[in-house]
Structure formats: C-alpha cells, structure tokens
C-alpha cells in the first residue's frame, strides 16, 4: 500500500473518459483522495488471479471492501484492461479506469499505470495505491496510513512489514533507510508498519490454500461483526445433492447424499445450530426421500414455494430470531432474496452467476460433493471469531 500527494497538475493532459459523479472541484478546499487498485488481466502464474475466488470472495473484493469501508476516499478505482475484472470491480462498488494497451503489457510497470491514471484524473490530489494481492488488509490500516498524509503532513507513505529480507531498515524508532522509488516515494516520506499476520502478498509469499486459511483467520469480512448463526436453511436439490433424482426399477425416487455433507450438518448441530432442509415445489423431492432425509439427518424438512423468503419469514419469527442470526445455502435464482437477507449465505461452486452475485460466500465444492460441509466449516469459523471478539471486548472493558 503506497499513498502520495499529487504534484500540481501544471501542463498535464486534459482528462479523458470522464466518469459520472466524479468530483471535479475541491469542496471547501478539501483534497480529493482516491484509492487505486491495479488489476491487469494478464497473469503468468494464475489466469485472472485478481478475480479468482479466495475464501468465497474474488481476490480483488477483499481490498475493495476494506477501501470502501474505511470511509477515507472520495473515489475508489480499479485500473484494468479486462472486461471480467471490470464487471467484478463495478459489482463491488468501484469505479473503473480502463487502462490503455500501452500500459497493459507484461513489461508495463505499476508506476506507468499510476501515472496514466493521474494524468487522466487531474482532479485527484492524493492517490492511495492498494495491492490487489493483499487480502488481509483492514480499513484501520488504510485510515492510519492515510492520516499520516492528511493530518501529519507527509508527502508519501508506504507500508512495510518486518522480515529477514527487506529493502528498508529501521536505524532507530521512526527513522529508516531503504531503496526508494523516486516517482512514488519522495518529499517527506514515512512508512506504515503492517502487522505480519495481515501482510499477505499472494504474488510473493504464499500459495492459494495457505492464503485462504490466513484470510479466513485475519481477513476483513465487512462492517457487520461476525454472526453467531443459530439457524441454517439448506436447499436439498443442488446443495445437499447434485440435483439429480434416481429412479429404482420399481419407480421409487431416490437422491444421493455425500457423507462429507452429512458430517457438516452434524458439526453444526453439535454447536447448537438448528438445520432445516428445504425442498421446492418447483423441484420436489418425493415424500419417501424427504422422510429418509429427515430420519438420517435429524433435521426438519420443509417444502417451500417459488419465493422461499415468504415461506421462511414466519419460521424465523417463531424462533425469536432475526435474519442476521440465519445462514442460508441456495443455488439458483429463487434463492436470491434469502441469500441477500441472511447474515451468512453461500452457494455451491457450480451455481449460476445470478446466485453467485447474491451470496456472501462461494464454495469451492460443487453441490452434492462437499459444499454443505465447506459452508458449515465457514459458519463455525465465524462463530469462533465472534466468541474471540466478545472475549476481547470483555477484557478491554475490565481493563479500562
């Protein structure tokens, strides 16, 4: 993460491709502060890495959420040359700077991309360049670093982390030596030290499975505190099963259930999370199959109509719960309202795009092959984080 003041525009080129709603003048002398995430489509290691799902969220979504929730920026931008990255960026609330082919090559540098953005957006006074590959960034890190420019008078601030191999060296508290990038790090320069556990750079440090475990532990999940789920609704067809119905020689309907998923349900039940299985009037499971599921899983099985939310509101109310206390797992268009409403929501990895856009978590596993178990583990991790946070709040209150 690097932040710097803009020099006087001078004879810079006129802005091109102006975006609607972008501030063009300073209001009451206030400087325009912009976040800029560079996300080129080409990636030699992992194709379209910047929008690859990491712990259920596109990689770039982690830093966009932190930037937007910091409330420090007048605008948040993604600089890209790729249509799919543009779509994801906009879906997360960012504006898009369409990078020119000249600065989208393998040999193009970050500095060139930042300079192009600055030239085309002369109204921006302070640019905060946030690495798309740093998914453990939190809003507080952004705030604290930017305040060094906005309140303490520094011209450039860049983030560092203590390691055995670095290009900066602290000679005494607050003073350091390092090899600078003059166009970015000049004038009165300061550093912001990131906690090691939050400094994850997928380009350099870490492979994808390890990164996911780190993000689930240290990532920023939004303004809402981790939810303590008390009730989970799970669609049978497409989530607990692969969506297929088998017919026996006698004409009896059967479904196949993965033992990984049944174990996931039992894990939730052991943690006092009630699990309700949903069958749909649009895609019904025969009564015998429903009865077998109820007996095997120890769960209530409920038939819902075309709009599941209408049928489930009363169940939530009867249990004296709010939707923030509910987890929902669905897999299609009919589930969108419930996916949006629930405190935690997920879809299997093979769900259609319309459901993916509504869910808070996208599983790696597909329906009927471990997706329910994966979501169950995610729910329990959030419960653990909520407990830790409540314990820390208790300690803070007792020590104050």
mmCIF file of C-alpha atoms in Angstrom:
data_model
loop_
_atom_site.group_PDB
_atom_site.id
_atom_site.type_symbol
_atom_site.label_atom_id
_atom_site.label_comp_id
_atom_site.label_asym_id
_atom_site.label_seq_id
_atom_site.Cartn_x
_atom_site.Cartn_y
_atom_site.Cartn_z
ATOM 1 C CA UNK A 1 0.000 0.000 0.000
ATOM 2 C CA UNK A 2 1.512 3.321 -1.121
ATOM 3 C CA UNK A 3 -0.058 6.760 -0.721
ATOM 4 C CA UNK A 4 1.215 10.055 -2.040
ATOM 5 C CA UNK A 5 0.177 13.640 -2.690
ATOM 6 C CA UNK A 6 -0.274 14.736 -6.275
ATOM 7 C CA UNK A 7 2.065 17.386 -7.625
ATOM 8 C CA UNK A 8 0.500 20.459 -9.220
ATOM 9 C CA UNK A 9 -1.134 19.362 -12.488
ATOM 10 C CA UNK A 10 0.763 22.004 -14.482
ATOM 11 C CA UNK A 11 0.610 21.130 -18.142
ATOM 12 C CA UNK A 12 -0.840 17.638 -17.683
ATOM 13 C CA UNK A 13 -3.155 16.424 -20.403
ATOM 14 C CA UNK A 14 -6.883 17.046 -20.278
ATOM 15 C CA UNK A 15 -8.891 14.313 -18.568
ATOM 16 C CA UNK A 16 -10.397 11.735 -20.905
ATOM 17 C CA UNK A 17 -13.253 9.298 -20.378
ATOM 18 C CA UNK A 18 -14.814 11.221 -17.502
ATOM 19 C CA UNK A 19 -16.940 9.059 -15.167
ATOM 20 C CA UNK A 20 -20.358 10.253 -13.943
ATOM 21 C CA UNK A 21 -20.455 11.533 -10.383
ATOM 22 C CA UNK A 22 -16.685 12.061 -10.135
ATOM 23 C CA UNK A 23 -15.854 15.276 -8.256
ATOM 24 C CA UNK A 24 -14.144 17.857 -10.461
ATOM 25 C CA UNK A 25 -13.515 20.642 -7.986
ATOM 26 C CA UNK A 26 -12.449 20.813 -4.377
ATOM 27 C CA UNK A 27 -15.299 21.461 -1.959
ATOM 28 C CA UNK A 28 -14.330 23.964 0.754
ATOM 29 C CA UNK A 29 -10.687 23.332 -0.070
ATOM 30 C CA UNK A 30 -10.945 19.610 0.665
ATOM 31 C CA UNK A 31 -8.498 17.450 -1.257
ATOM 32 C CA UNK A 32 -9.848 14.634 -3.411
ATOM 33 C CA UNK A 33 -8.455 11.344 -2.096
ATOM 34 C CA UNK A 34 -8.663 8.313 -4.384
ATOM 35 C CA UNK A 35 -7.899 4.630 -3.879
ATOM 36 C CA UNK A 36 -6.392 2.914 -6.909
ATOM 37 C CA UNK A 37 -6.132 -0.858 -7.284
ATOM 38 C CA UNK A 38 -4.153 -2.117 -10.275
ATOM 39 C CA UNK A 39 -5.652 -5.321 -11.709
ATOM 40 C CA UNK A 40 -4.354 -6.250 -15.125
ATOM 41 C CA UNK A 41 -5.974 -9.237 -16.837
ATOM 42 C CA UNK A 42 -2.722 -10.953 -17.758
ATOM 43 C CA UNK A 43 -1.188 -13.172 -15.064
ATOM 44 C CA UNK A 44 1.635 -15.556 -15.832
ATOM 45 C CA UNK A 45 1.090 -17.693 -12.733
ATOM 46 C CA UNK A 46 -2.699 -17.873 -12.178
ATOM 47 C CA UNK A 47 -5.072 -16.871 -15.019
ATOM 48 C CA UNK A 48 -7.291 -13.935 -13.989
ATOM 49 C CA UNK A 49 -5.861 -14.210 -10.488
ATOM 50 C CA UNK A 50 -7.328 -10.850 -9.437
ATOM 51 C CA UNK A 51 -10.896 -12.195 -9.612
ATOM 52 C CA UNK A 52 -10.178 -15.793 -8.645
ATOM 53 C CA UNK A 53 -12.272 -16.802 -5.627
ATOM 54 C CA UNK A 54 -10.332 -16.661 -2.354
ATOM 55 C CA UNK A 55 -12.274 -17.921 0.676
ATOM 56 C CA UNK A 56 -15.534 -17.315 -1.152
ATOM 57 C CA UNK A 57 -14.727 -13.776 -2.333
ATOM 58 C CA UNK A 58 -12.974 -12.569 -5.517
ATOM 59 C CA UNK A 59 -9.376 -11.678 -4.615
ATOM 60 C CA UNK A 60 -9.889 -8.043 -5.537
ATOM 61 C CA UNK A 61 -13.094 -7.955 -3.445
ATOM 62 C CA UNK A 62 -11.128 -8.192 -0.191
ATOM 63 C CA UNK A 63 -9.208 -4.949 -0.757
ATOM 64 C CA UNK A 64 -12.181 -3.159 -2.310
ATOM 65 C CA UNK A 65 -14.286 -3.910 0.762
ATOM 66 C CA UNK A 66 -11.550 -2.601 3.071
ATOM 67 C CA UNK A 67 -11.065 0.544 0.983
ATOM 68 C CA UNK A 68 -14.770 1.353 0.749
ATOM 69 C CA UNK A 69 -15.433 0.655 4.437
ATOM 70 C CA UNK A 70 -12.528 2.866 5.526
ATOM 71 C CA UNK A 71 -14.647 5.938 4.613
ATOM 72 C CA UNK A 72 -11.414 7.717 3.668
ATOM 73 C CA UNK A 73 -11.869 8.032 -0.080
ATOM 74 C CA UNK A 74 -13.792 10.333 -2.358
ATOM 75 C CA UNK A 75 -13.497 7.658 -5.044
ATOM 76 C CA UNK A 76 -12.293 4.060 -5.265
ATOM 77 C CA UNK A 77 -10.925 2.886 -8.606
ATOM 78 C CA UNK A 78 -9.762 -0.291 -10.280
ATOM 79 C CA UNK A 79 -7.349 0.108 -13.187
ATOM 80 C CA UNK A 80 -7.767 -2.812 -15.582
ATOM 81 C CA UNK A 81 -7.663 -3.886 -19.201
ATOM 82 C CA UNK A 82 -10.063 -6.830 -18.842
ATOM 83 C CA UNK A 83 -13.864 -6.984 -19.232
ATOM 84 C CA UNK A 84 -14.461 -9.588 -16.495
ATOM 85 C CA UNK A 85 -12.337 -7.723 -13.958
ATOM 86 C CA UNK A 86 -14.281 -4.560 -14.815
ATOM 87 C CA UNK A 87 -17.583 -6.347 -14.130
ATOM 88 C CA UNK A 88 -16.403 -7.662 -10.755
ATOM 89 C CA UNK A 89 -14.959 -4.288 -9.752
ATOM 90 C CA UNK A 90 -18.227 -2.491 -10.515
ATOM 91 C CA UNK A 91 -20.253 -5.148 -8.673
ATOM 92 C CA UNK A 92 -18.172 -4.358 -5.560
ATOM 93 C CA UNK A 93 -18.846 -0.624 -5.859
ATOM 94 C CA UNK A 94 -15.633 0.562 -7.531
ATOM 95 C CA UNK A 95 -15.209 2.865 -10.499
ATOM 96 C CA UNK A 96 -13.134 1.579 -13.384
ATOM 97 C CA UNK A 97 -10.206 3.208 -15.134
ATOM 98 C CA UNK A 98 -9.831 1.366 -18.414
ATOM 99 C CA UNK A 99 -6.095 1.011 -18.851
ATOM 100 C CA UNK A 100 -4.663 1.652 -22.312
ATOM 101 C CA UNK A 101 -2.974 -1.211 -24.224
ATOM 102 C CA UNK A 102 0.305 0.688 -23.985
ATOM 103 C CA UNK A 103 0.376 0.187 -20.210
ATOM 104 C CA UNK A 104 -1.212 -3.287 -20.096
ATOM 105 C CA UNK A 105 1.732 -5.294 -21.386
ATOM 106 C CA UNK A 106 3.774 -7.807 -19.379
ATOM 107 C CA UNK A 107 6.632 -5.311 -19.351
ATOM 108 C CA UNK A 108 4.460 -2.424 -18.112
ATOM 109 C CA UNK A 109 5.200 -1.192 -14.590
ATOM 110 C CA UNK A 110 2.865 -0.206 -11.793
ATOM 111 C CA UNK A 111 4.349 3.259 -11.915
ATOM 112 C CA UNK A 112 3.318 3.696 -15.559
ATOM 113 C CA UNK A 113 -0.253 2.612 -14.753
ATOM 114 C CA UNK A 114 -0.456 5.024 -11.812
ATOM 115 C CA UNK A 115 0.943 7.879 -13.888
ATOM 116 C CA UNK A 116 -1.625 7.232 -16.609
ATOM 117 C CA UNK A 117 -4.441 7.297 -14.043
ATOM 118 C CA UNK A 118 -3.085 10.527 -12.536
ATOM 119 C CA UNK A 119 -2.793 12.179 -15.932
ATOM 120 C CA UNK A 120 -6.386 11.320 -16.873
ATOM 121 C CA UNK A 121 -7.803 12.281 -13.460
ATOM 122 C CA UNK A 122 -6.236 15.661 -12.612
ATOM 123 C CA UNK A 123 -8.930 16.369 -10.009
ATOM 124 C CA UNK A 124 -7.385 13.707 -7.727
ATOM 125 C CA UNK A 125 -4.981 15.196 -5.153
ATOM 126 C CA UNK A 126 -3.953 12.121 -3.135
ATOM 127 C CA UNK A 127 -3.605 8.629 -4.609
ATOM 128 C CA UNK A 128 -3.554 5.521 -2.434
ATOM 129 C CA UNK A 129 -2.258 2.560 -4.440
ATOM 130 C CA UNK A 130 -3.549 -0.643 -2.818
ATOM 131 C CA UNK A 131 -2.216 -4.021 -3.916
ATOM 132 C CA UNK A 132 -4.960 -6.342 -5.164
ATOM 133 C CA UNK A 133 -2.919 -9.251 -3.807
ATOM 134 C CA UNK A 134 -3.146 -8.150 -0.143
ATOM 135 C CA UNK A 135 -6.439 -9.702 1.032
ATOM 136 C CA UNK A 136 -5.823 -9.293 4.774
ATOM 137 C CA UNK A 137 -5.952 -5.508 4.565
ATOM 138 C CA UNK A 138 -8.377 -3.895 7.057
ATOM 139 C CA UNK A 139 -9.989 -0.425 6.960
ATOM 140 C CA UNK A 140 -7.995 0.621 10.034
ATOM 141 C CA UNK A 141 -4.727 0.038 8.154
ATOM 142 C CA UNK A 142 -5.909 2.324 5.359
ATOM 143 C CA UNK A 143 -7.113 5.008 7.793
ATOM 144 C CA UNK A 144 -3.948 5.053 9.854
ATOM 145 C CA UNK A 145 -1.677 5.253 6.801
ATOM 146 C CA UNK A 146 -3.696 7.984 5.073
ATOM 147 C CA UNK A 147 -3.894 10.073 8.239
ATOM 148 C CA UNK A 148 -0.107 10.382 8.058
ATOM 149 C CA UNK A 149 -0.567 12.352 4.821
ATOM 150 C CA UNK A 150 -3.826 14.135 5.574
ATOM 151 C CA UNK A 151 -3.090 15.099 9.194
ATOM 152 C CA UNK A 152 0.642 14.722 9.817
ATOM 153 C CA UNK A 153 1.971 16.429 6.703
ATOM 154 C CA UNK A 154 3.842 13.633 4.973
ATOM 155 C CA UNK A 155 4.119 13.626 1.176
ATOM 156 C CA UNK A 156 4.467 9.855 0.727
ATOM 157 C CA UNK A 157 3.641 6.895 2.934
ATOM 158 C CA UNK A 158 4.277 3.264 2.101
ATOM 159 C CA UNK A 159 3.587 0.079 4.030
ATOM 160 C CA UNK A 160 6.283 -2.242 5.328
ATOM 161 C CA UNK A 161 6.461 -5.446 7.338
ATOM 162 C CA UNK A 162 9.333 -6.776 9.426
ATOM 163 C CA UNK A 163 11.105 -9.648 7.681
ATOM 164 C CA UNK A 164 14.555 -11.074 7.238
ATOM 165 C CA UNK A 165 14.660 -9.891 3.631
ATOM 166 C CA UNK A 166 13.607 -6.284 3.088
ATOM 167 C CA UNK A 167 14.742 -3.162 1.316
ATOM 168 C CA UNK A 168 14.150 -0.880 4.310
ATOM 169 C CA UNK A 169 15.954 -0.851 7.627
ATOM 170 C CA UNK A 170 14.969 0.927 10.816
ATOM 171 C CA UNK A 171 18.024 2.660 12.277
ATOM 172 C CA UNK A 172 16.101 3.944 15.288
ATOM 173 C CA UNK A 173 12.443 4.306 16.170
ATOM 174 C CA UNK A 174 10.753 6.290 13.420
ATOM 175 C CA UNK A 175 13.847 6.537 11.212
ATOM 176 C CA UNK A 176 14.818 4.141 8.460
ATOM 177 C CA UNK A 177 16.911 3.567 5.382
ATOM 178 C CA UNK A 178 15.587 1.954 2.208
ATOM 179 C CA UNK A 179 15.873 1.974 -1.558
ATOM 180 C CA UNK A 180 13.104 4.339 -2.751
ATOM 181 C CA UNK A 181 11.123 4.559 -5.971
ATOM 182 C CA UNK A 182 11.632 8.331 -6.529
ATOM 183 C CA UNK A 183 8.490 8.998 -8.624
ATOM 184 C CA UNK A 184 6.298 7.450 -5.893
ATOM 185 C CA UNK A 185 8.257 7.857 -2.659
ATOM 186 C CA UNK A 186 9.642 11.382 -2.475
ATOM 187 C CA UNK A 187 9.408 14.535 -0.414
ATOM 188 C CA UNK A 188 8.717 13.972 3.254
ATOM 189 C CA UNK A 189 8.412 10.173 3.374
ATOM 190 C CA UNK A 190 7.090 7.914 6.141
ATOM 191 C CA UNK A 191 6.347 4.245 6.498
ATOM 192 C CA UNK A 192 3.343 2.452 7.929
ATOM 193 C CA UNK A 193 4.194 -0.864 9.552
ATOM 194 C CA UNK A 194 1.718 -3.648 8.846
ATOM 195 C CA UNK A 195 1.265 -6.458 11.390
ATOM 196 C CA UNK A 196 2.959 -9.579 9.935
ATOM 197 C CA UNK A 197 -0.207 -11.667 10.139
ATOM 198 C CA UNK A 198 -2.048 -9.142 7.940
ATOM 199 C CA UNK A 199 0.755 -8.756 5.417
ATOM 200 C CA UNK A 200 -0.079 -11.439 2.867
ATOM 201 C CA UNK A 201 1.136 -10.946 -0.682
ATOM 202 C CA UNK A 202 -0.059 -13.781 -2.877
ATOM 203 C CA UNK A 203 2.369 -12.754 -5.627
ATOM 204 C CA UNK A 204 5.344 -13.491 -3.417
ATOM 205 C CA UNK A 205 4.682 -15.170 -0.140
ATOM 206 C CA UNK A 206 2.081 -17.755 -0.233
ATOM 207 C CA UNK A 207 0.137 -20.292 -2.256
ATOM 208 C CA UNK A 208 -3.627 -20.251 -2.632
ATOM 209 C CA UNK A 209 -4.757 -22.837 0.012
ATOM 210 C CA UNK A 210 -2.472 -21.305 2.641
ATOM 211 C CA UNK A 211 -3.685 -17.825 1.678
ATOM 212 C CA UNK A 212 -7.300 -18.921 2.171
ATOM 213 C CA UNK A 213 -6.582 -20.174 5.677
ATOM 214 C CA UNK A 214 -4.825 -16.904 6.505
ATOM 215 C CA UNK A 215 -7.667 -14.802 5.108
ATOM 216 C CA UNK A 216 -10.324 -16.760 6.982
ATOM 217 C CA UNK A 217 -8.419 -16.041 10.184
ATOM 218 C CA UNK A 218 -7.206 -12.482 9.617
ATOM 219 C CA UNK A 219 -9.263 -11.094 6.712
ATOM 220 C CA UNK A 220 -11.797 -8.275 6.932
ATOM 221 C CA UNK A 221 -15.364 -9.531 6.486
ATOM 222 C CA UNK A 222 -17.210 -6.214 6.479
ATOM 223 C CA UNK A 223 -18.690 -3.710 8.907
ATOM 224 C CA UNK A 224 -21.023 -6.249 10.480
ATOM 225 C CA UNK A 225 -19.462 -8.244 13.297
ATOM 226 C CA UNK A 226 -19.097 -11.983 12.708
ATOM 227 C CA UNK A 227 -22.516 -13.531 13.051
ATOM 228 C CA UNK A 228 -23.372 -16.183 15.614
ATOM 229 C CA UNK A 229 -25.667 -18.324 13.472
ATOM 230 C CA UNK A 230 -28.467 -20.115 15.281
ATOM 231 C CA UNK A 231 -30.462 -21.409 12.307
ATOM 232 C CA UNK A 232 -29.401 -22.667 8.897
ATOM 233 C CA UNK A 233 -31.656 -23.227 5.904
ATOM 234 C CA UNK A 234 -30.196 -25.532 3.261
ATOM 235 C CA UNK A 235 -31.718 -26.391 -0.098
ATOM 236 C CA UNK A 236 -31.667 -30.109 -0.767
ATOM 237 C CA UNK A 237 -31.542 -30.077 -4.563
ATOM 238 C CA UNK A 238 -28.293 -28.652 -5.885
ATOM 239 C CA UNK A 239 -26.716 -28.100 -2.446
ATOM 240 C CA UNK A 240 -27.066 -31.225 -0.326
ATOM 241 C CA UNK A 241 -27.438 -33.264 -3.516
ATOM 242 C CA UNK A 242 -26.076 -32.805 -7.025
ATOM 243 C CA UNK A 243 -29.600 -32.046 -8.260
ATOM 244 C CA UNK A 244 -30.249 -35.448 -9.781
ATOM 245 C CA UNK A 245 -33.111 -37.774 -8.809
ATOM 246 C CA UNK A 246 -32.585 -41.510 -9.302
ATOM 247 C CA UNK A 247 -35.358 -43.927 -10.192
ATOM 248 C CA UNK A 248 -35.311 -47.514 -8.979
ATOM 249 C CA UNK A 249 -36.643 -50.408 -11.055
ATOM 250 C CA UNK A 250 -39.883 -50.164 -9.097
ATOM 251 C CA UNK A 251 -40.201 -46.439 -9.870
ATOM 252 C CA UNK A 252 -39.127 -45.225 -6.406
ATOM 253 C CA UNK A 253 -37.352 -41.838 -6.372
ATOM 254 C CA UNK A 254 -34.003 -41.593 -4.593
ATOM 255 C CA UNK A 255 -31.353 -38.947 -4.028
ATOM 256 C CA UNK A 256 -27.633 -39.305 -3.321
ATOM 257 C CA UNK A 257 -26.092 -37.541 -0.323
ATOM 258 C CA UNK A 258 -22.361 -37.186 0.355
ATOM 259 C CA UNK A 259 -21.152 -38.280 3.803
ATOM 260 C CA UNK A 260 -18.959 -35.153 3.960
ATOM 261 C CA UNK A 261 -22.111 -33.056 3.882
ATOM 262 C CA UNK A 262 -23.949 -35.119 6.486
ATOM 263 C CA UNK A 263 -20.930 -34.688 8.769
ATOM 264 C CA UNK A 264 -21.062 -30.920 8.151
ATOM 265 C CA UNK A 265 -24.690 -30.851 9.289
ATOM 266 C CA UNK A 266 -23.825 -32.829 12.420
ATOM 267 C CA UNK A 267 -20.978 -30.432 13.180
ATOM 268 C CA UNK A 268 -23.454 -27.562 13.150
ATOM 269 C CA UNK A 269 -25.951 -29.439 15.294
ATOM 270 C CA UNK A 270 -23.272 -30.149 17.901
ATOM 271 C CA UNK A 271 -22.716 -26.383 18.105
ATOM 272 C CA UNK A 272 -26.454 -25.801 18.709
ATOM 273 C CA UNK A 273 -27.184 -24.621 15.172
ATOM 274 C CA UNK A 274 -30.584 -25.839 14.009
ATOM 275 C CA UNK A 275 -30.522 -27.075 10.404
ATOM 276 C CA UNK A 276 -33.686 -27.031 8.275
ATOM 277 C CA UNK A 277 -33.641 -28.711 4.870
ATOM 278 C CA UNK A 278 -35.664 -27.139 2.068
ATOM 279 C CA UNK A 279 -37.362 -28.869 -0.819
ATOM 280 C CA UNK A 280 -39.056 -26.872 -3.545
ATOM 281 C CA UNK A 281 -42.428 -27.111 -5.189
ATOM 282 C CA UNK A 282 -40.539 -26.285 -8.401
ATOM 283 C CA UNK A 283 -38.175 -29.228 -7.959
ATOM 284 C CA UNK A 284 -39.883 -31.570 -5.483
ATOM 285 C CA UNK A 285 -38.265 -34.452 -3.673
ATOM 286 C CA UNK A 286 -40.623 -37.383 -3.182
ATOM 287 C CA UNK A 287 -42.132 -37.726 0.282
ATOM 288 C CA UNK A 288 -40.317 -41.010 0.893
ATOM 289 C CA UNK A 289 -36.994 -39.371 0.094
ATOM 290 C CA UNK A 290 -37.857 -36.416 2.354
ATOM 291 C CA UNK A 291 -38.771 -38.753 5.191
ATOM 292 C CA UNK A 292 -35.487 -40.603 4.765
ATOM 293 C CA UNK A 293 -33.549 -37.334 4.835
ATOM 294 C CA UNK A 294 -35.360 -36.231 7.984
ATOM 295 C CA UNK A 295 -34.610 -39.522 9.695
ATOM 296 C CA UNK A 296 -30.972 -39.699 8.597
ATOM 297 C CA UNK A 297 -30.076 -36.052 9.241
ATOM 298 C CA UNK A 298 -32.242 -35.366 12.274
ATOM 299 C CA UNK A 299 -33.493 -32.229 10.513
ATOM 300 C CA UNK A 300 -36.874 -30.753 9.775
ATOM 301 C CA UNK A 301 -37.639 -30.884 6.042
ATOM 302 C CA UNK A 302 -39.802 -28.015 4.750
ATOM 303 C CA UNK A 303 -41.463 -27.576 1.362
ATOM 304 C CA UNK A 304 -41.145 -24.000 0.021
ATOM 305 C CA UNK A 305 -42.727 -22.302 -2.970
ATOM 306 C CA UNK A 306 -41.435 -20.071 -5.753
ATOM 307 C CA UNK A 307 -40.374 -17.393 -3.251
ATOM 308 C CA UNK A 308 -38.715 -19.168 -0.288
ATOM 309 C CA UNK A 309 -38.335 -15.935 1.690
ATOM 310 C CA UNK A 310 -42.099 -15.603 2.043
ATOM 311 C CA UNK A 311 -42.360 -19.118 3.465
ATOM 312 C CA UNK A 312 -39.404 -18.819 5.832
ATOM 313 C CA UNK A 313 -40.091 -15.443 7.458
ATOM 314 C CA UNK A 314 -42.598 -16.979 9.853
ATOM 315 C CA UNK A 315 -40.143 -19.720 10.872
ATOM 316 C CA UNK A 316 -37.510 -17.132 11.736
ATOM 317 C CA UNK A 317 -40.034 -15.092 13.698
ATOM 318 C CA UNK A 318 -41.363 -18.143 15.590
ATOM 319 C CA UNK A 319 -37.850 -18.817 16.872
ATOM 320 C CA UNK A 320 -37.469 -15.193 18.038
ATOM 321 C CA UNK A 321 -34.561 -14.718 15.640
ATOM 322 C CA UNK A 322 -33.561 -12.039 13.165
ATOM 323 C CA UNK A 323 -32.216 -12.752 9.702
ATOM 324 C CA UNK A 324 -28.724 -11.783 10.842
ATOM 325 C CA UNK A 325 -28.876 -14.926 13.028
ATOM 326 C CA UNK A 326 -29.647 -17.092 9.983
ATOM 327 C CA UNK A 327 -27.420 -18.836 7.446
ATOM 328 C CA UNK A 328 -28.853 -19.753 4.063
ATOM 329 C CA UNK A 329 -27.486 -22.052 1.390
ATOM 330 C CA UNK A 330 -29.165 -21.978 -2.018
ATOM 331 C CA UNK A 331 -28.175 -22.441 -5.608
ATOM 332 C CA UNK A 332 -30.450 -20.609 -8.020
ATOM 333 C CA UNK A 333 -32.462 -17.514 -8.891
ATOM 334 C CA UNK A 334 -35.309 -18.365 -6.492
ATOM 335 C CA UNK A 335 -32.858 -18.166 -3.572
ATOM 336 C CA UNK A 336 -31.580 -14.638 -4.262
ATOM 337 C CA UNK A 337 -33.738 -12.815 -1.692
ATOM 338 C CA UNK A 338 -32.843 -15.286 1.047
ATOM 339 C CA UNK A 339 -29.151 -15.146 0.113
ATOM 340 C CA UNK A 340 -29.266 -11.362 0.405
ATOM 341 C CA UNK A 341 -31.276 -11.356 3.627
ATOM 342 C CA UNK A 342 -29.339 -13.922 5.665
ATOM 343 C CA UNK A 343 -26.458 -12.936 7.933
ATOM 344 C CA UNK A 344 -24.341 -15.595 6.249
ATOM 345 C CA UNK A 345 -25.140 -17.081 2.862
ATOM 346 C CA UNK A 346 -23.450 -19.407 0.408
ATOM 347 C CA UNK A 347 -23.845 -21.187 -2.891
ATOM 348 C CA UNK A 348 -22.025 -24.261 -4.296
ATOM 349 C CA UNK A 349 -19.202 -23.707 -6.737
ATOM 350 C CA UNK A 350 -21.339 -24.764 -9.702
ATOM 351 C CA UNK A 351 -24.216 -22.341 -9.013
ATOM 352 C CA UNK A 352 -25.267 -19.911 -11.790
ATOM 353 C CA UNK A 353 -23.873 -16.367 -11.866
ATOM 354 C CA UNK A 354 -27.168 -14.832 -10.721
ATOM 355 C CA UNK A 355 -26.860 -16.719 -7.410
ATOM 356 C CA UNK A 356 -23.117 -16.090 -7.066
ATOM 357 C CA UNK A 357 -23.683 -12.328 -7.157
ATOM 358 C CA UNK A 358 -26.164 -12.542 -4.259
ATOM 359 C CA UNK A 359 -24.208 -14.868 -1.953
ATOM 360 C CA UNK A 360 -21.677 -13.763 0.641
ATOM 361 C CA UNK A 361 -19.614 -16.935 0.214
ATOM 362 C CA UNK A 362 -18.931 -19.094 -2.835
ATOM 363 C CA UNK A 363 -17.827 -22.655 -2.093
ATOM 364 C CA UNK A 364 -15.047 -24.398 -3.959
ATOM 365 C CA UNK A 365 -17.001 -27.642 -3.771
ATOM 366 C CA UNK A 366 -19.990 -28.249 -6.009
ATOM 367 C CA UNK A 367 -23.469 -29.348 -4.966
ATOM 368 C CA UNK A 368 -23.647 -32.852 -3.528
ATOM 369 C CA UNK A 369 -19.862 -33.105 -3.229
ATOM 370 C CA UNK A 370 -18.865 -31.336 -0.032
ATOM 371 C CA UNK A 371 -20.316 -27.829 -0.470
ATOM 372 C CA UNK A 372 -22.518 -28.113 2.638
ATOM 373 C CA UNK A 373 -19.538 -29.299 4.710
ATOM 374 C CA UNK A 374 -17.455 -26.374 3.447
ATOM 375 C CA UNK A 375 -20.148 -23.839 4.361
ATOM 376 C CA UNK A 376 -20.629 -25.491 7.759
ATOM 377 C CA UNK A 377 -16.926 -25.022 8.482
ATOM 378 C CA UNK A 378 -17.202 -21.371 7.419
ATOM 379 C CA UNK A 379 -20.163 -20.834 9.780
ATOM 380 C CA UNK A 380 -18.295 -22.386 12.679
ATOM 381 C CA UNK A 381 -15.217 -20.285 11.966
ATOM 382 C CA UNK A 382 -17.359 -17.139 12.132
ATOM 383 C CA UNK A 383 -18.818 -18.333 15.444
ATOM 384 C CA UNK A 384 -15.292 -18.813 16.765
ATOM 385 C CA UNK A 385 -14.288 -15.324 15.621
ATOM 386 C CA UNK A 386 -17.385 -13.838 17.252
ATOM 387 C CA UNK A 387 -16.578 -15.549 20.540
ATOM 388 C CA UNK A 388 -12.985 -14.306 20.427
ATOM 389 C CA UNK A 389 -14.188 -10.792 19.707
ATOM 390 C CA UNK A 390 -16.667 -10.866 22.596
ATOM 391 C CA UNK A 391 -13.938 -12.131 24.916
ATOM 392 C CA UNK A 392 -11.587 -9.366 23.775
ATOM 393 C CA UNK A 393 -14.341 -6.779 24.325
ATOM 394 C CA UNK A 394 -14.837 -8.146 27.837
ATOM 395 C CA UNK A 395 -11.108 -7.902 28.567
ATOM 396 C CA UNK A 396 -10.988 -4.344 27.216
ATOM 397 C CA UNK A 397 -13.946 -3.292 29.393
ATOM 398 C CA UNK A 398 -12.447 -4.839 32.543
ATOM 399 C CA UNK A 399 -9.066 -3.191 31.970
ATOM 400 C CA UNK A 400 -10.490 0.277 31.252
#
